[in-house]
Coordinates of C-alpha atoms in Angstrom, one line a residue:
X1 CA -52.6 -11.9 5.6
X2 CA -48.5 -11.8 5.8
X3 CA -48.8 -10.4 9.6
X4 CA -51.3 -13.6 10.3
X5 CA -48.7 -16.0 8.8
X6 CA -45.5 -14.8 10.2
X7 CA -44.7 -11.4 12.3
X8 CA -41.3 -11.8 11.2
X9 CA -42.0 -11.8 7.4
X10 CA -43.9 -8.4 8.0
X11 CA -41.1 -7.2 9.2
X12 CA -38.5 -8.3 6.5
X13 CA -40.7 -6.3 3.9
X14 CA -39.7 -2.9 2.9
X15 CA -42.3 -0.5 3.9
X16 CA -40.8 2.4 2.3
X17 CA -38.2 3.9 0.1
X18 CA -36.4 4.4 3.5
X19 CA -36.7 1.0 4.9
X20 CA -33.2 -0.2 3.2
X21 CA -31.6 2.8 4.6
X22 CA -33.1 2.4 8.0
X23 CA -32.3 -1.4 8.0
X24 CA -28.4 -0.5 6.9
X25 CA -28.4 2.2 10.2
X26 CA -29.8 -0.8 12.4
X27 CA -27.3 -3.1 11.4
X28 CA -24.1 -0.5 11.9
X29 CA -25.5 0.3 15.4
X30 CA -25.7 -3.4 16.3
X31 CA -22.1 -4.2 14.7
X32 CA -20.6 -1.2 16.2
X33 CA -20.5 -2.1 19.8
X34 CA -19.0 -5.4 18.7
X35 CA -16.1 -3.6 16.9
X36 CA -15.4 -1.2 19.9
X37 CA -15.3 -4.4 22.1
X38 CA -12.9 -6.2 19.5
X39 CA -10.6 -3.0 19.5
X40 CA -10.9 -2.8 23.6
X41 CA -9.9 -6.1 24.3
X42 CA -7.1 -6.6 21.7
X43 CA -3.8 -8.4 22.4
X44 CA -1.9 -5.6 20.7
X45 CA -1.8 -1.9 20.4
X46 CA -4.1 -0.4 18.0
X47 CA -2.6 1.2 14.7
X48 CA -4.0 3.6 12.3
X49 CA -4.0 4.3 8.7
X50 CA -6.0 7.0 7.2
X51 CA -6.4 8.5 3.7
X52 CA -8.3 11.0 2.0
X53 CA -10.6 10.6 -1.1
X54 CA -12.8 12.6 -3.4
X55 CA -15.8 11.4 -5.3
X56 CA -15.7 12.4 -9.3
X57 CA -16.3 15.7 -9.7
X58 CA -14.8 16.6 -6.6
X59 CA -18.1 17.2 -4.8
X60 CA -17.4 15.2 -1.5
X61 CA -14.4 14.4 0.3
X62 CA -14.2 11.3 2.7
X63 CA -11.3 10.0 5.2
X64 CA -11.0 6.1 5.0
X65 CA -9.8 5.1 8.7
X66 CA -8.4 1.5 9.2
X67 CA -7.5 0.0 12.4
X68 CA -5.0 -2.6 12.5
X69 CA -4.4 -4.9 15.4
X70 CA -4.1 -8.4 16.7
X71 CA -7.6 -9.5 18.4
X72 CA -7.8 -11.3 21.6
X73 CA -7.7 -14.6 19.8
X74 CA -4.4 -13.8 18.2
X75 CA -5.8 -13.0 14.7
X76 CA -4.0 -10.0 12.9
X77 CA -6.7 -7.7 11.8
X78 CA -6.9 -4.7 9.1
X79 CA -10.0 -3.4 9.6
X80 CA -11.9 -0.2 8.1
X81 CA -13.8 1.4 11.1
X82 CA -15.0 4.5 9.5
X83 CA -15.6 6.6 6.4
X84 CA -16.7 10.3 7.8
X85 CA -17.3 12.8 5.2
X86 CA -14.7 15.9 5.1
X87 CA -16.1 19.3 4.4
X88 CA -14.2 22.4 3.8
X89 CA -10.5 22.6 3.3
X90 CA -8.6 19.3 4.1
X91 CA -5.9 21.0 6.4
X92 CA -4.2 18.7 9.0
X93 CA -6.1 20.6 11.8
X94 CA -9.3 19.5 10.2
X95 CA -8.3 16.1 9.6
X96 CA -7.4 15.6 13.3
X97 CA -10.4 16.9 14.3
X98 CA -12.3 14.1 12.6
X99 CA -9.8 11.6 13.6
X100 CA -10.3 12.5 17.3
X101 CA -14.0 12.1 17.1
X102 CA -13.6 8.8 15.6
X103 CA -11.1 7.7 18.4
X104 CA -13.9 9.0 21.0
X105 CA -16.6 7.0 19.2
X106 CA -14.4 4.1 19.1
X107 CA -12.8 4.3 22.5
X108 CA -9.3 4.4 21.5
X109 CA -7.2 5.8 24.4
X110 CA -3.9 7.3 24.3
X111 CA -2.9 3.9 26.1
X112 CA -4.5 1.8 23.4
X113 CA -3.3 3.9 20.4
X114 CA -0.2 2.2 18.6
X115 CA 1.1 4.0 15.5
X116 CA 0.1 6.0 12.5
X117 CA 0.8 4.7 8.9
X118 CA 0.4 7.4 6.3
X119 CA 1.6 8.4 2.7
X120 CA 4.0 11.5 2.4
X121 CA 1.4 14.0 2.4
X122 CA 2.0 17.3 4.2
X123 CA -1.1 17.8 5.7
X124 CA -0.9 14.1 7.1
X125 CA 1.9 15.4 9.0
X126 CA 0.0 18.4 10.5
X127 CA -2.7 16.1 11.4
X128 CA -0.2 14.0 13.6
X129 CA 1.4 17.1 15.3
X130 CA -2.2 18.1 16.1
X131 CA -3.2 14.6 17.6
X132 CA 0.0 14.5 19.5
X133 CA -0.4 17.9 21.0
X134 CA -4.2 16.7 22.2
X135 CA -3.3 13.1 23.3
X136 CA 0.2 13.3 24.7
X137 CA 2.6 11.4 22.3
X138 CA 5.6 11.8 20.3
X139 CA 4.9 12.6 16.6
X140 CA 8.0 12.1 15.2
X141 CA 8.1 8.4 17.0
X142 CA 4.6 7.5 16.1
X143 CA 4.4 8.7 12.4
X144 CA 5.6 6.1 10.1
X145 CA 5.3 6.1 6.3
X146 CA 3.6 4.0 3.8
X147 CA 6.4 1.9 2.4
X148 CA 4.6 1.4 -1.2
X149 CA 3.8 5.2 -1.3
X150 CA 7.8 5.7 -0.9
X151 CA 8.6 3.3 -3.3
X152 CA 6.5 5.0 -6.1
X153 CA 8.5 8.1 -5.8
X154 CA 11.7 5.9 -6.1
X155 CA 10.1 4.4 -9.6
X156 CA 9.2 7.6 -10.4
X157 CA 12.6 9.0 -10.4
X158 CA 14.0 5.6 -11.9
X159 CA 11.5 6.4 -15.2
X160 CA 11.8 10.3 -15.4
X161 CA 14.7 11.3 -13.2
X162 CA 14.4 14.9 -11.6
X163 CA 17.0 15.2 -8.9
X164 CA 19.6 17.8 -10.0
X165 CA 22.2 15.8 -8.0
X166 CA 21.8 12.8 -10.5
X167 CA 23.9 14.5 -13.3
X168 CA 27.3 13.2 -12.5
X169 CA 28.9 16.4 -14.2
X170 CA 30.3 19.7 -13.5
X171 CA 27.8 22.3 -12.5
X172 CA 28.4 24.4 -16.0
X173 CA 27.1 21.0 -17.8
X174 CA 24.1 20.0 -15.7
X175 CA 21.9 22.8 -17.5
X176 CA 22.6 20.9 -21.1
X177 CA 22.0 17.5 -19.2
X178 CA 18.4 18.6 -17.8
X179 CA 17.5 19.8 -21.1
X180 CA 18.6 16.7 -22.9
X181 CA 16.6 14.6 -20.5
X182 CA 13.5 16.5 -20.7
X183 CA 14.0 16.4 -24.4
X184 CA 14.4 12.4 -24.0
X185 CA 11.3 12.1 -21.7
X186 CA 9.0 12.9 -24.8
X187 CA 10.8 11.7 -27.8
X188 CA 13.0 8.8 -26.2
X189 CA 12.0 5.4 -26.5
X190 CA 9.6 5.4 -23.4
X191 CA 8.0 8.7 -24.1
X192 CA 7.4 7.5 -27.9
X193 CA 5.9 4.2 -26.5
X194 CA 3.6 5.7 -23.9
X195 CA 2.2 8.0 -26.8
X196 CA 1.4 5.2 -28.8
X197 CA -0.1 3.3 -26.4
X198 CA -2.4 6.4 -25.0
X199 CA -3.7 6.9 -28.6
X200 CA -5.6 3.7 -28.7
X201 CA -8.4 5.4 -26.8
X202 CA -11.2 5.0 -29.1
X203 CA -13.4 2.0 -30.8
X204 CA -11.7 2.5 -34.2
X205 CA -8.4 2.4 -32.6
X206 CA -8.6 -0.6 -30.5
X207 CA -10.2 -2.2 -33.4
X208 CA -7.3 -1.4 -35.6
X209 CA -4.8 -2.4 -32.7
X210 CA -6.6 -5.8 -32.6
X211 CA -6.4 -6.1 -36.3
X212 CA -2.6 -5.9 -35.8
X213 CA -2.3 -8.3 -33.0
X214 CA -4.2 -10.5 -35.2
X215 CA -1.6 -10.2 -38.2
X216 CA 1.2 -11.1 -35.7
X217 CA -0.8 -14.0 -34.5
X218 CA -1.0 -15.1 -37.7
X219 CA 3.0 -15.3 -38.2
X220 CA 3.5 -17.3 -34.8
X221 CA 4.4 -20.7 -35.4
X222 CA 1.7 -23.4 -34.9
X223 CA 3.7 -24.8 -31.9
X224 CA 3.8 -21.5 -30.1
X225 CA 2.5 -21.6 -26.5
X226 CA -1.4 -20.8 -26.4
X227 CA -0.7 -17.7 -24.5
X228 CA 0.8 -16.0 -27.7
X229 CA -2.4 -16.7 -29.7
X230 CA -4.6 -14.5 -27.3
X231 CA -5.8 -11.3 -28.2
X232 CA -4.9 -8.6 -25.4
X233 CA -5.7 -5.2 -24.5
X234 CA -3.0 -2.6 -24.3
X235 CA -2.1 -1.8 -20.6
X236 CA -2.8 2.1 -19.8
X237 CA -0.4 3.6 -17.3
X238 CA -1.7 5.6 -14.3
X239 CA 0.3 8.6 -14.1
X240 CA 0.8 8.5 -10.1
X241 CA 1.8 4.9 -10.3
X242 CA 5.0 3.8 -11.4
X243 CA 4.2 -0.1 -11.3
X244 CA 1.3 0.6 -13.9
X245 CA 4.1 1.8 -16.2
X246 CA 6.2 -1.3 -15.6
X247 CA 2.7 -2.9 -16.9
X248 CA 2.4 -1.1 -19.8
X249 CA 6.0 -1.7 -20.7
X250 CA 5.7 -5.6 -20.2
X251 CA 2.4 -5.6 -22.1
X252 CA 4.1 -3.5 -24.9
X253 CA 6.9 -5.9 -25.4
X254 CA 4.6 -8.7 -25.2
X255 CA 2.9 -7.1 -28.2
X256 CA 5.9 -5.9 -29.8
X257 CA 5.0 -6.9 -33.1
X258 CA 1.4 -5.5 -33.1
X259 CA 2.7 -2.2 -31.2
X260 CA 5.1 -1.8 -34.3
X261 CA 2.7 -2.5 -37.1
X262 CA 0.4 -0.1 -35.5
X263 CA 2.4 2.7 -34.9
X264 CA 4.2 2.1 -38.6
X265 CA 0.5 2.4 -40.0
X266 CA 0.1 5.8 -38.5
X267 CA 3.5 6.9 -39.3
X268 CA 2.9 6.0 -42.9
X269 CA -0.3 7.5 -43.3
X270 CA 0.8 10.8 -42.0
X271 CA 3.7 10.8 -44.0
X272 CA 1.5 10.3 -47.2
X273 CA -0.7 12.9 -45.9
X274 CA 1.9 15.3 -45.2
X275 CA 3.3 14.9 -49.0
X276 CA 0.0 15.5 -50.4
X277 CA 0.0 18.7 -48.3
X278 CA 3.0 20.1 -49.5
X279 CA 2.1 19.5 -52.9
X280 CA -0.8 21.7 -52.4
X281 CA 1.3 24.3 -50.3
X282 CA -1.4 23.5 -47.6
X283 CA -0.7 23.4 -43.9
X284 CA 0.1 20.1 -42.6
X285 CA -2.6 17.9 -40.9
X286 CA -2.5 17.7 -37.0
X287 CA -0.9 14.7 -35.8
X288 CA 0.7 13.7 -32.5
X289 CA 4.6 13.9 -32.9
X290 CA 5.2 10.4 -32.6
X291 CA 3.4 9.8 -35.8
X292 CA 6.1 12.3 -37.6
X293 CA 9.1 10.1 -35.9
X294 CA 10.8 6.6 -36.7
X295 CA 8.6 4.7 -34.4
X296 CA 10.4 1.9 -32.2
X297 CA 13.3 0.6 -33.4
X298 CA 15.0 -2.7 -32.0
X299 CA 17.3 -0.4 -30.1
X300 CA 14.4 1.5 -28.6
X301 CA 12.7 -2.1 -27.4
X302 CA 16.0 -2.8 -25.9
X303 CA 16.0 -0.1 -24.0
X304 CA 12.4 -0.6 -23.0
X305 CA 13.5 -4.1 -22.1
X306 CA 16.4 -2.7 -19.8
X307 CA 14.0 -0.5 -17.9
X308 CA 11.8 -3.3 -17.2
X309 CA 14.7 -5.3 -15.8
X310 CA 15.7 -2.1 -13.9
X311 CA 12.2 -1.7 -12.4
X312 CA 11.6 -5.2 -11.7
X313 CA 13.3 -5.2 -8.0
X314 CA 11.2 -2.3 -7.2
X315 CA 8.0 -4.2 -8.0
X316 CA 9.1 -6.9 -6.1
X317 CA 9.6 -5.1 -3.0
X318 CA 6.0 -3.0 -3.5
X319 CA 4.4 -6.8 -3.6
X320 CA 6.4 -7.6 -0.6
X321 CA 5.1 -4.4 1.4
X322 CA 1.7 -3.7 0.2
X323 CA -0.1 -6.9 1.4
X324 CA 0.1 -9.2 4.5
X325 CA -0.6 -12.5 2.6
X326 CA -2.5 -15.4 4.1
X327 CA 0.4 -16.3 6.3
X328 CA 1.0 -12.9 7.6
X329 CA 4.6 -13.1 6.8
X330 CA 4.5 -9.8 5.0
X331 CA 3.3 -6.7 5.0
X332 CA 4.7 -5.3 8.4
X333 CA 7.1 -2.7 9.0
X334 CA 9.5 -5.3 10.0
X335 CA 9.9 -5.7 6.2
X336 CA 10.7 -2.3 5.1
X337 CA 14.4 -2.3 6.3
X338 CA 15.1 -5.6 4.7
X339 CA 13.6 -4.2 1.5
X340 CA 15.4 -1.0 1.5
X341 CA 18.8 -2.6 2.5
X342 CA 18.0 -4.8 -1.0
X343 CA 16.9 -2.1 -3.3
X344 CA 20.1 0.2 -2.2
X345 CA 22.1 -3.0 -2.8
X346 CA 21.1 -3.8 -6.1
X347 CA 20.7 -0.4 -7.5
X348 CA 24.4 0.5 -6.0
X349 CA 25.8 -2.3 -7.8
X350 CA 23.8 -1.5 -11.1
X351 CA 24.8 2.2 -11.2
X352 CA 28.7 0.9 -10.4
X353 CA 28.4 -1.2 -13.6
X354 CA 27.5 1.9 -15.7
X355 CA 30.2 4.3 -14.2
X356 CA 32.9 3.3 -16.5
X357 CA 31.0 2.8 -19.6
X358 CA 31.8 5.7 -22.4
X359 CA 28.7 6.1 -24.0
X360 CA 29.8 7.8 -27.1
X361 CA 31.9 4.8 -28.0
X362 CA 29.7 2.0 -27.9
X363 CA 26.2 2.4 -29.7
X364 CA 25.5 -0.7 -27.7
X365 CA 26.4 0.8 -24.3
X366 CA 23.8 1.4 -21.6
X367 CA 22.1 4.7 -22.2
X368 CA 23.3 7.6 -20.0
X369 CA 20.0 8.5 -19.1
X370 CA 19.6 5.2 -17.3
X371 CA 22.7 6.0 -15.1
X372 CA 21.1 9.7 -14.6
X373 CA 17.7 8.1 -13.5
X374 CA 19.4 5.5 -10.9
X375 CA 21.3 8.3 -9.5
X376 CA 18.1 10.3 -9.1
X377 CA 16.5 7.1 -7.6
X378 CA 19.2 6.6 -5.2
X379 CA 19.1 10.2 -4.0
X380 CA 15.5 9.4 -3.1
X381 CA 15.6 6.3 -1.6
X382 CA 18.5 7.3 0.5
X383 CA 16.2 10.4 1.7
X384 CA 13.5 8.1 2.7
X385 CA 16.0 5.3 4.2
X386 CA 17.4 7.9 6.6
X387 CA 13.9 8.9 8.0
X388 CA 13.5 5.6 9.4
X389 CA 16.0 6.4 12.0
X390 CA 13.1 8.8 13.1
X391 CA 11.2 6.1 14.8
X392 CA 12.7 3.3 17.0
X393 CA 9.8 1.2 15.5
X394 CA 11.4 0.2 12.3
X395 CA 14.2 -1.1 14.0
X396 CA 12.2 -2.9 16.7
X397 CA 10.0 -4.6 14.4
X398 CA 13.1 -6.1 12.6
X399 CA 15.1 -7.5 15.2
X400 CA 11.7 -9.0 16.8
X401 CA 10.8 -10.6 13.5
X402 CA 11.8 -14.3 14.6
X403 CA 13.6 -14.6 11.1
X404 CA 15.3 -11.3 11.2
X405 CA 16.6 -11.4 14.9
X406 CA 20.2 -11.3 13.8
X407 CA 20.0 -9.8 10.3
X408 CA 20.7 -6.2 11.0
X409 CA 23.8 -7.5 13.1
X410 CA 25.1 -8.8 10.0
X411 CA 23.6 -6.1 7.5
X412 CA 25.0 -3.0 9.4
X413 CA 28.2 -4.8 10.4
X414 CA 30.2 -1.9 8.6
X415 CA 28.0 0.6 10.4
X416 CA 28.5 0.2 13.8
X417 CA 27.5 4.0 14.9
X418 CA 24.1 2.9 13.4
X419 CA 23.9 -0.3 15.4
X420 CA 24.6 1.7 18.6
X421 CA 22.3 4.3 17.9
X422 CA 19.6 1.9 16.9
X423 CA 20.1 -0.1 19.8
X424 CA 20.1 2.4 22.6
X425 CA 16.6 3.5 20.9
X426 CA 15.5 0.2 21.0
X427 CA 16.5 -0.3 24.6
X428 CA 14.6 2.9 25.8
X429 CA 11.5 1.7 24.0
X430 CA 12.0 -1.6 25.7
X431 CA 12.2 -0.4 28.9
X432 CA 8.9 1.0 28.8
X433 CA 7.5 -2.5 28.1
X434 CA 9.5 -4.1 31.0
X435 CA 8.2 -1.6 33.4
X436 CA 4.6 -2.6 32.8
X437 CA 2.9 -5.1 34.7
X438 CA 3.2 -8.6 33.5
X439 CA 0.4 -9.7 31.3
X440 CA -2.1 -11.9 33.0
X441 CA -1.8 -15.1 31.3
X442 CA -4.4 -18.2 31.5
X443 CA -3.3 -20.9 34.3
X444 CA -2.1 -24.4 32.6
X445 CA -3.8 -27.0 33.5
X446 CA -2.3 -29.5 35.6
X447 CA -2.0 -33.2 35.3
X448 CA -0.4 -35.3 37.6
X449 CA 2.9 -35.2 39.5
X450 CA 4.5 -37.7 37.0
X451 CA 3.3 -35.4 33.7
X452 CA 4.5 -32.3 35.7
X453 CA 7.9 -33.7 36.3
X454 CA 8.3 -34.8 32.7
X455 CA 6.9 -31.6 31.7
X456 CA 9.6 -29.8 33.7
X457 CA 12.5 -31.2 31.1
X458 CA 10.2 -30.6 27.9
X459 CA 8.5 -27.2 28.4
X460 CA 11.0 -24.5 29.6
X461 CA 9.6 -22.7 32.7
X462 CA 9.1 -18.8 32.1
X463 CA 11.8 -16.2 33.4
X464 CA 11.8 -15.1 36.9
X465 CA 12.4 -11.4 37.7
X466 CA 16.0 -12.2 38.8
X467 CA 16.8 -14.1 35.6
X468 CA 18.4 -12.3 32.4
X469 CA 16.6 -9.8 30.5
X470 CA 13.5 -11.3 28.3
X471 CA 15.2 -9.7 25.1
X472 CA 18.6 -10.8 25.6
X473 CA 17.5 -14.4 26.8
X474 CA 15.3 -14.9 23.5
X475 CA 18.0 -13.6 21.4
X476 CA 20.5 -16.0 22.6
X477 CA 18.3 -19.1 23.2
X478 CA 15.9 -19.0 20.7
X479 CA 16.6 -20.2 17.0
X480 CA 16.4 -18.5 13.9
X481 CA 12.7 -19.2 12.7
X482 CA 12.1 -20.6 9.3
X483 CA 11.3 -18.9 6.4
X484 CA 7.5 -17.8 5.8
X485 CA 7.0 -17.9 9.5
X486 CA 3.9 -16.2 11.0
X487 CA 5.6 -13.5 13.5
X488 CA 2.5 -13.1 15.2
X489 CA 1.4 -16.4 15.8
X490 CA 5.1 -17.4 16.9
X491 CA 5.0 -14.6 19.5
X492 CA 1.4 -15.7 20.8
X493 CA 2.8 -18.9 21.6
X494 CA 5.7 -18.0 23.5
X495 CA 3.6 -15.4 25.9
X496 CA 4.2 -17.8 28.5
X497 CA 7.9 -17.9 28.4
X498 CA 8.3 -14.3 27.4
X499 CA 5.2 -12.2 28.9
X500 CA 6.8 -8.7 28.0
X501 CA 8.8 -9.3 25.2
X502 CA 5.7 -10.9 23.3
X503 CA 3.6 -8.0 24.1
X504 CA 6.1 -5.6 22.6
X505 CA 7.0 -7.9 19.8
X506 CA 3.3 -8.4 18.9
X507 CA 2.8 -4.6 19.3
X508 CA 5.6 -3.8 16.7
X509 CA 4.9 -6.7 14.3
X510 CA 1.3 -5.7 14.1
X511 CA 2.0 -2.3 12.4
X512 CA 1.7 -2.6 8.7
X513 CA 4.1 -1.6 6.2
X514 CA 1.5 0.3 4.1
X515 CA -1.7 2.1 4.1
X516 CA -3.0 0.4 1.1
X517 CA -5.9 -1.0 3.2
X518 CA -7.5 2.6 2.7
X519 CA -7.1 2.4 -1.1
X520 CA -8.9 -0.9 -0.8
X521 CA -11.6 0.6 1.1
X522 CA -12.4 3.3 -1.6
X523 CA -11.9 1.0 -4.3
X524 CA -14.8 -1.0 -3.1
X525 CA -16.9 2.5 -3.2
X526 CA -17.2 2.1 -7.0
X527 CA -20.3 0.2 -7.2
X528 CA -22.0 2.3 -4.4
X529 CA -21.3 5.6 -6.4
X530 CA -22.3 4.9 -9.9
X531 CA -23.6 8.1 -11.6
X532 CA -27.2 7.4 -10.9
X533 CA -26.4 6.8 -7.2
X534 CA -23.8 9.3 -6.5
X535 CA -25.9 11.5 -4.3
X536 CA -26.3 8.9 -1.8
X537 CA -26.0 10.3 1.5
X538 CA -22.5 10.5 3.4
X539 CA -24.1 8.7 6.5
X540 CA -25.6 6.1 4.5
X541 CA -22.6 5.2 2.4
X542 CA -20.5 4.8 5.4
X543 CA -22.9 2.6 7.2
X544 CA -23.1 0.5 4.0
X545 CA -19.4 0.0 3.5
X546 CA -18.7 -0.5 7.3
X547 CA -21.5 -3.1 7.4
X548 CA -20.2 -5.0 4.7
X549 CA -16.6 -5.0 5.8
X550 CA -17.5 -5.8 9.5
X551 CA -19.8 -8.9 8.5
X552 CA -16.9 -9.9 6.1
X553 CA -14.7 -9.7 9.2
X554 CA -17.0 -12.1 11.4
X555 CA -18.7 -9.4 13.6
X556 CA -22.1 -10.6 12.4
X557 CA -24.2 -12.2 9.7
X558 CA -26.3 -9.2 8.4
X559 CA -29.2 -10.0 10.6
X560 CA -30.3 -7.5 13.5
X561 CA -31.8 -9.5 16.3
X562 CA -35.3 -7.7 17.2
X563 CA -34.5 -6.9 20.8
X564 CA -31.8 -4.7 19.2
X565 CA -33.5 -2.9 16.7
X566 CA -35.1 0.8 17.3
X567 CA -38.1 2.0 16.0
X568 CA -38.6 4.0 12.8
X569 CA -39.2 7.0 14.6
X570 CA -36.3 6.7 16.9
X571 CA -34.6 6.3 13.9
X572 CA -35.6 9.3 12.1
X573 CA -35.4 11.4 15.3
X574 CA -31.7 10.5 15.6
X575 CA -30.3 10.5 12.1
X576 CA -33.2 12.3 10.1
X577 CA -33.3 9.1 7.5
X578 CA -36.5 10.5 5.9
X579 CA -34.3 13.6 4.8
X580 CA -31.7 11.6 2.9
X581 CA -31.6 11.7 -0.6
X582 CA -30.8 7.9 -1.9
X583 CA -31.7 8.5 -5.3

């Protein structure tokens, strides 16, 4: 009956438990050539970020691979292209083999390949070295580091301090300093606060904490802001994310009265239980150390507030590097050098303000541990800042950004050797683009002789081969762009006047400042891998994720034309769908 009514309706029915899987794969095969064509026709090189991810329980490993490029219409894209399964040891060589297979599938040749933006994992270095040998490019120049991951390491230093160089004392005193810092991490204000917050992990403890929030709200003035009358949950920090600690501290300060009430309740309860145990000569009841401490006093809250203040510039820097934003103004590597210059300046000034403080003479003076942590953070920041010199891409992206074109001339005015070295590497890279054939541009529409005469004065003509260097001409004649400019759209608009330089600039400015898109890719997999569906096949998982991201990017509507579809028999023969476990 359905067949008589509509052949299309019959095809739309899921005939078996494998129908959905087959449809997902059909859609993937239909969209794949469109993605390959988009990469091939891109206005820029194709930059790559990838990261490994393991399912809960560690049974499966995946490699999320994202392509970053400017498409043929001038739009910046951050597009996930593959989610292959990683089997065996996740060595750099094994990962390189997987990445190379994806490059072949998506027809990404060495001529089209741009830069790699990866986190600081050692196996990533091995992966790039292996790919460089196979494809013939410089691993040192093409391997860039994820900005937010680097900032995360600096943030960890600011919070906990680990570098031995950060102890500004004689060698014989450093052991004592290190021991004191280890004690402070556990028993100092931050350690106690984290222990209190992490203890709130059962329904009973959440209910108790909510009770103290309600008591705190009851004591608020009637005309207090509405926000202060809301019940809020504590923010739990993630060990590997320093910014989650900032969020934890900020929420704790916001709920300070409730935190104090909750902590004091447990401290007094244990104090009573301890007294009873001693009176009976019994063993003291088990309890976390903080329940036998003085809790969090007013001075401790001042220290916590000071740490929040010190970490705030790092939080701003992370946000600037990890997302492209709607305008495309941020999130590219052109932001990396200015962000590091800003952070180094802020923290060097702050550390200087602590240098002359004698901590033993003033109880209200900044804590010595904060100065120690600042030194550790600066050591880490300078270490990674110096690594930016390994690739000319950072400098090139910065000076080709229409807003930052003269920034480094001023910021490094007292470092002429830096400028000389960076300019020399930039000119070497620029020479490669100048030697390429000029990009073919669309011919302008001709009007009439009068219009052409007028336009010759209004619209500047492009440079000829005998005129000055395109970069020098651009730097001399074009004004600094306004704040918030979209650098990609800026250079797309200047392709007629600076054909080679615009190609160079678009390649550099399309490099992302982070590999955070890989993490976003993984975060979206949670709904696909709930416990009851964790056995979904790797091929199907990858196809589902790619399908929905490609549809979201505009490569299709989710419908597969009948003429593009292959039969169920062909599908089973090629992919073995009938054997997949999709329970």
